[in-house]
mmCIF file of C-alpha atoms in Angstrom:
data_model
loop_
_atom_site.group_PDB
_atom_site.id
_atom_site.type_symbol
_atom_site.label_atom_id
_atom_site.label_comp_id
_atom_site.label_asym_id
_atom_site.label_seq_id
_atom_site.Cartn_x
_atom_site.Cartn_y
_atom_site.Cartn_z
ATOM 1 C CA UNK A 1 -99.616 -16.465 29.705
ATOM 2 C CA UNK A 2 -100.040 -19.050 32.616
ATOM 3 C CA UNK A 3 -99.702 -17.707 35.961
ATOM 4 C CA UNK A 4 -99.672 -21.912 36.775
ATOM 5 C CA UNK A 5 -95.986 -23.115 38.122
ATOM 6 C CA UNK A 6 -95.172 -26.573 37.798
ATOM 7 C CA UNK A 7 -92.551 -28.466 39.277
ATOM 8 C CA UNK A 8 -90.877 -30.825 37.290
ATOM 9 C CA UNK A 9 -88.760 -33.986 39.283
ATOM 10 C CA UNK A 10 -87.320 -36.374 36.964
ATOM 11 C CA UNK A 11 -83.956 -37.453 37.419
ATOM 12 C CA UNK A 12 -83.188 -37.707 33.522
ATOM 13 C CA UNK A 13 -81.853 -34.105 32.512
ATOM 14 C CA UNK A 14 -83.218 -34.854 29.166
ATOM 15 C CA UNK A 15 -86.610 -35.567 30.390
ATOM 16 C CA UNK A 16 -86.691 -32.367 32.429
ATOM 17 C CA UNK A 17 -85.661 -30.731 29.458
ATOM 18 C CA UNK A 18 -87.867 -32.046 27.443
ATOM 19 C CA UNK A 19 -90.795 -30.897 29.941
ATOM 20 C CA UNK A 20 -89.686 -27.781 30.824
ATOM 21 C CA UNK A 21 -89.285 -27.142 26.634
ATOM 22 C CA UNK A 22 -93.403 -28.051 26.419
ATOM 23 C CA UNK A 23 -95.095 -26.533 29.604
ATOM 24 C CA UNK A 24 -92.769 -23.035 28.890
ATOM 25 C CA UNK A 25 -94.001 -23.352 25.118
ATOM 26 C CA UNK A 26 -97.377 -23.320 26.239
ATOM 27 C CA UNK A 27 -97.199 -20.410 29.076
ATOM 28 C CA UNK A 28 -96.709 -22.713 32.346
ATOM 29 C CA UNK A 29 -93.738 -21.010 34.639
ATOM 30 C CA UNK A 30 -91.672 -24.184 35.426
ATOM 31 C CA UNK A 31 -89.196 -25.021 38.180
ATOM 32 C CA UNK A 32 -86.706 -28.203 38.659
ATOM 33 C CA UNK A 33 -85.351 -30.791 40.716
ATOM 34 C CA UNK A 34 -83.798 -34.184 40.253
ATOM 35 C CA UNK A 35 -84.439 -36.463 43.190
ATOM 36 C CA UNK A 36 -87.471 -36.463 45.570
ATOM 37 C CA UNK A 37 -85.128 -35.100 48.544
ATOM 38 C CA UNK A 38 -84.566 -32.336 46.194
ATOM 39 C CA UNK A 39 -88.432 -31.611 45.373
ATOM 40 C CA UNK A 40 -89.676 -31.480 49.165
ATOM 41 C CA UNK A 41 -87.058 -28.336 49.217
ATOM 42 C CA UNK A 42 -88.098 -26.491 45.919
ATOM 43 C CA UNK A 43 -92.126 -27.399 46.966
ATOM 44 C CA UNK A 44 -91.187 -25.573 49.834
ATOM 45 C CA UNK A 45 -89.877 -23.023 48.497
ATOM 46 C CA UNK A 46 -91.834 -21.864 45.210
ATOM 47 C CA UNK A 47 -95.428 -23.626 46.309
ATOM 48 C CA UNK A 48 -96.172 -24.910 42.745
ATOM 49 C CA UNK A 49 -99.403 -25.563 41.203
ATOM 50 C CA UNK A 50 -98.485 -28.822 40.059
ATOM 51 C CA UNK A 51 -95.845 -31.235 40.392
ATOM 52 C CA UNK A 52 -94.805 -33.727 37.582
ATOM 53 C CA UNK A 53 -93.052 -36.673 39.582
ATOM 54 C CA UNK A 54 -90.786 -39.820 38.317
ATOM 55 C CA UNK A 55 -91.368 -42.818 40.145
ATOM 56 C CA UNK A 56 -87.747 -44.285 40.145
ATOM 57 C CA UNK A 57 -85.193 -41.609 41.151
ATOM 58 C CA UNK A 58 -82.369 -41.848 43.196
ATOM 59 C CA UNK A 59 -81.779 -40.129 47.032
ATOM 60 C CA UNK A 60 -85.611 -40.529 46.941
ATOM 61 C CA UNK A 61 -88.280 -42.105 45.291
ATOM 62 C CA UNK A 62 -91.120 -40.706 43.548
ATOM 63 C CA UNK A 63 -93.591 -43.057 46.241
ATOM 64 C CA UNK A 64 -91.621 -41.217 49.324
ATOM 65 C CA UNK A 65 -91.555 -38.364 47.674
ATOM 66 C CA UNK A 66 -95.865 -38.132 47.615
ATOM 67 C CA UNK A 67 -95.973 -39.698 50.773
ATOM 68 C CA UNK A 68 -94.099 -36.628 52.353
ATOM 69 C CA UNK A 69 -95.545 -33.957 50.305
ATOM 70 C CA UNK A 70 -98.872 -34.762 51.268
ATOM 71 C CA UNK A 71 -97.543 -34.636 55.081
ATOM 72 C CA UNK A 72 -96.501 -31.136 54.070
ATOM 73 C CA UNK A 73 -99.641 -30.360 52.119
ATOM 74 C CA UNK A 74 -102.949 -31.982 51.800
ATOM 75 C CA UNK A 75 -103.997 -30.140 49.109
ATOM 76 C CA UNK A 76 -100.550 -31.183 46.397
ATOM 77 C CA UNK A 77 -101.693 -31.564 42.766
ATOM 78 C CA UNK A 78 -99.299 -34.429 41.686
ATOM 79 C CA UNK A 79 -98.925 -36.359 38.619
ATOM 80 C CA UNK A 80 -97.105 -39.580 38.224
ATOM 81 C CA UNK A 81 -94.530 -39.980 35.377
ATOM 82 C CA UNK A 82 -94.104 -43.551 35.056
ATOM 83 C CA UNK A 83 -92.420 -46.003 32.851
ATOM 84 C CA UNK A 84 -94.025 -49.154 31.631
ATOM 85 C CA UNK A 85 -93.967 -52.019 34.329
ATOM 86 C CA UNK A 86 -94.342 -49.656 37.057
ATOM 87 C CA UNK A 87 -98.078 -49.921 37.357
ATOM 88 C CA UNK A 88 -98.034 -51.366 40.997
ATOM 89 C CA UNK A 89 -96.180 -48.148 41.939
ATOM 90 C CA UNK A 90 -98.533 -46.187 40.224
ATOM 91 C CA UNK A 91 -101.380 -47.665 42.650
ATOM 92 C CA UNK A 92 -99.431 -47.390 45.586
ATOM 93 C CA UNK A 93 -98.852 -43.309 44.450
ATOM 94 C CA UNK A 94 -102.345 -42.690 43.688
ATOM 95 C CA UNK A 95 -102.783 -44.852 47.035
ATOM 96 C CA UNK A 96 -100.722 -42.010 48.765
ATOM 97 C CA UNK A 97 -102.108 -38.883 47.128
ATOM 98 C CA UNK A 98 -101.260 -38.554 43.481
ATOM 99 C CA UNK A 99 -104.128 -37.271 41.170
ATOM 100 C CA UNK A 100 -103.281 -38.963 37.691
ATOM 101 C CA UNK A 101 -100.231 -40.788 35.950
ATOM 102 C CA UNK A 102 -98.487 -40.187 32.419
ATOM 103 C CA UNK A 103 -97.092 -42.839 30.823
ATOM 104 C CA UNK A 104 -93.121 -42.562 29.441
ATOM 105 C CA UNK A 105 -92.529 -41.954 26.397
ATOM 106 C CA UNK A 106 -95.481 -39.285 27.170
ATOM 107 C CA UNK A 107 -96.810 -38.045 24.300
ATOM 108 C CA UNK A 108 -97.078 -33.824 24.825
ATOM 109 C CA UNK A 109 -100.684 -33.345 24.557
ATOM 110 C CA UNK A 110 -101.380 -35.966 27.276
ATOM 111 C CA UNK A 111 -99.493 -34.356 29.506
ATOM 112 C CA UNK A 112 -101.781 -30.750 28.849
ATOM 113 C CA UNK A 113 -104.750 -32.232 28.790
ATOM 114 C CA UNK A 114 -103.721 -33.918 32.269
ATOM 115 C CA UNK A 115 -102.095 -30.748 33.839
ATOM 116 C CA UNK A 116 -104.861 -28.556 32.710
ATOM 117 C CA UNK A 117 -107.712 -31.600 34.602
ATOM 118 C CA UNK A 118 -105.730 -31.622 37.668
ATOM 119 C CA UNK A 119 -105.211 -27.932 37.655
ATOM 120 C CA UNK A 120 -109.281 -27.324 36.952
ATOM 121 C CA UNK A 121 -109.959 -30.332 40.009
ATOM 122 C CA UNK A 122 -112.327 -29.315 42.935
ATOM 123 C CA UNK A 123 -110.631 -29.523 46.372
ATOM 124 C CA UNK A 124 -110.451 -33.046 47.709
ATOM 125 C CA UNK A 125 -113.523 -34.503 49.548
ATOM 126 C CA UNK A 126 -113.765 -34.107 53.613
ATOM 127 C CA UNK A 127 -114.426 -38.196 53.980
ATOM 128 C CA UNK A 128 -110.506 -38.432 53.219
ATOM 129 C CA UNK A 129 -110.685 -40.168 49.859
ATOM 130 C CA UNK A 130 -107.719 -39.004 47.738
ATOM 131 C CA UNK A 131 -108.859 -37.502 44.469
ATOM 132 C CA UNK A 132 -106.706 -39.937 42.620
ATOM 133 C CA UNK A 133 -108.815 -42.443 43.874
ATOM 134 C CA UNK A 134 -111.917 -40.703 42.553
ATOM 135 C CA UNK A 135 -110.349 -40.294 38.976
ATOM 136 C CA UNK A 136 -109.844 -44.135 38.997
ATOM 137 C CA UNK A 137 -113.114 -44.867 40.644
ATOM 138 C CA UNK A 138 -114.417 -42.390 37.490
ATOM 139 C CA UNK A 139 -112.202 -43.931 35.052
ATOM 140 C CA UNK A 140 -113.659 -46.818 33.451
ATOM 141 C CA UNK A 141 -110.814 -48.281 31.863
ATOM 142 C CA UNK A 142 -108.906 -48.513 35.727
ATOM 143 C CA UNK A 143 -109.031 -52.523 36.811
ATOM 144 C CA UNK A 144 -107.643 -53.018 40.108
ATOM 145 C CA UNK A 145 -106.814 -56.567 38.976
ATOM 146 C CA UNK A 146 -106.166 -55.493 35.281
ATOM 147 C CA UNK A 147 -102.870 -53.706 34.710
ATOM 148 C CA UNK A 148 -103.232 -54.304 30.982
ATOM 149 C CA UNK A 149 -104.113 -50.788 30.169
ATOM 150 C CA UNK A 150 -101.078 -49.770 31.500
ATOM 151 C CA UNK A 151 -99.296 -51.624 29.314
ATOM 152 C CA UNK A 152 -100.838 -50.623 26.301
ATOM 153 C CA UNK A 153 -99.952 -47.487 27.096
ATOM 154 C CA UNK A 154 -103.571 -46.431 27.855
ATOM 155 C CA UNK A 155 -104.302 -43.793 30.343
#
C-alpha cells in the first residue's frame, strides 16, 4: 500500500471517477476537487504528493490553477491532463511549473508510469529552471515548434 496521496481536479465526475477507480486500485490514497478554485483549498488542506490537473475547468483554469500553486509551493508535483488541441496550454503549464502532461483519453498505465517518474523526481534545480522544463529539454520527441506529437497522441 501507497502512503502517496494524489489529488485529482478534473471537472468531469466521470473522469475523476475514472482516476480515483485506477490510482485506489493500485494503492495511491486519492482526494478530489472539480475546479482549480476548489484544488488551491484541498492542496491546502491534505498537502498531496501529486496533483493530476485538467486544463479547461470552470471557476478556474488548470493554467491559474499551477500558476497559484506554485506561489503556494515551489516544490508541487503536477501533471497536466489535457485534451487534444490543447498543446499551447500544455507549454504555457509546464512554462509555469507542471512536471509532465497525459493526454485524454489517457490510457491507465501512462498515467502510473508518469505518477510513479514525477513521484521518484529529484528536487528542482537552484538556477530556477522548472523540472518540466528539464523533462522536455530530456525528452527528445518535445519540438518547441512541432506540436505534432501531441497530436498523435505521443507523450
Amino acid at each position: 500500500m501507497s502512503d502517496n496521496t494524489i489529488l485529482i481536479v478534473d471537472d468531469a465526475l466521470f473522469m475523476r471517477q475514472r482516476c480515483r477507480k485506477l490510482l485506489e486500485k493500485n494503492g495511491y490514497h486519492v482526494e478530489e476537487a472539480e475546479n482549480g478554485a476548489k484544488a488551491i483549498f484541498k492542496y491546502r488542506q491534505v498537502n498531496p504528493d501529486v496533483v493530476l490537473l485538467d486544463i479547461t475547468m470552470p471557476v478556474m483554469d488548470g493554467i491559474t490553477c499551477v500558476q497559484k500553486l506554485m506561489q503556494i509551493d515551489p516544490a508541487a508535483k503536477i501533471i497536466m491532463v489535457s485534451a487534444m488541441g490543447q498543446q499551447g496550454m500544455v507549454t504555457q503549464a509546464i512554462v509555469s511549473g507542471a512536471r509532465d502532461f497525459i493526454l485524454k483519453p489517457f490510457d491507465p498505465d501512462r498515467i502510473l508510469e508518469t505518477l510513479n517518474k514525477v513521484l521518484n523526481e529529484k528536487p528542482p534545480s537552484p538556477e530556477g529552471e522548472t523540472p518540466g522544463e528539464e523533462a522536455l529539454q530530456e525528452d527528445s520527441s518535445w519540438d518547441r515548434d512541432d506540436y505534432s506529437w501531441l497530436e498523435q497522441g505521443e507523450g
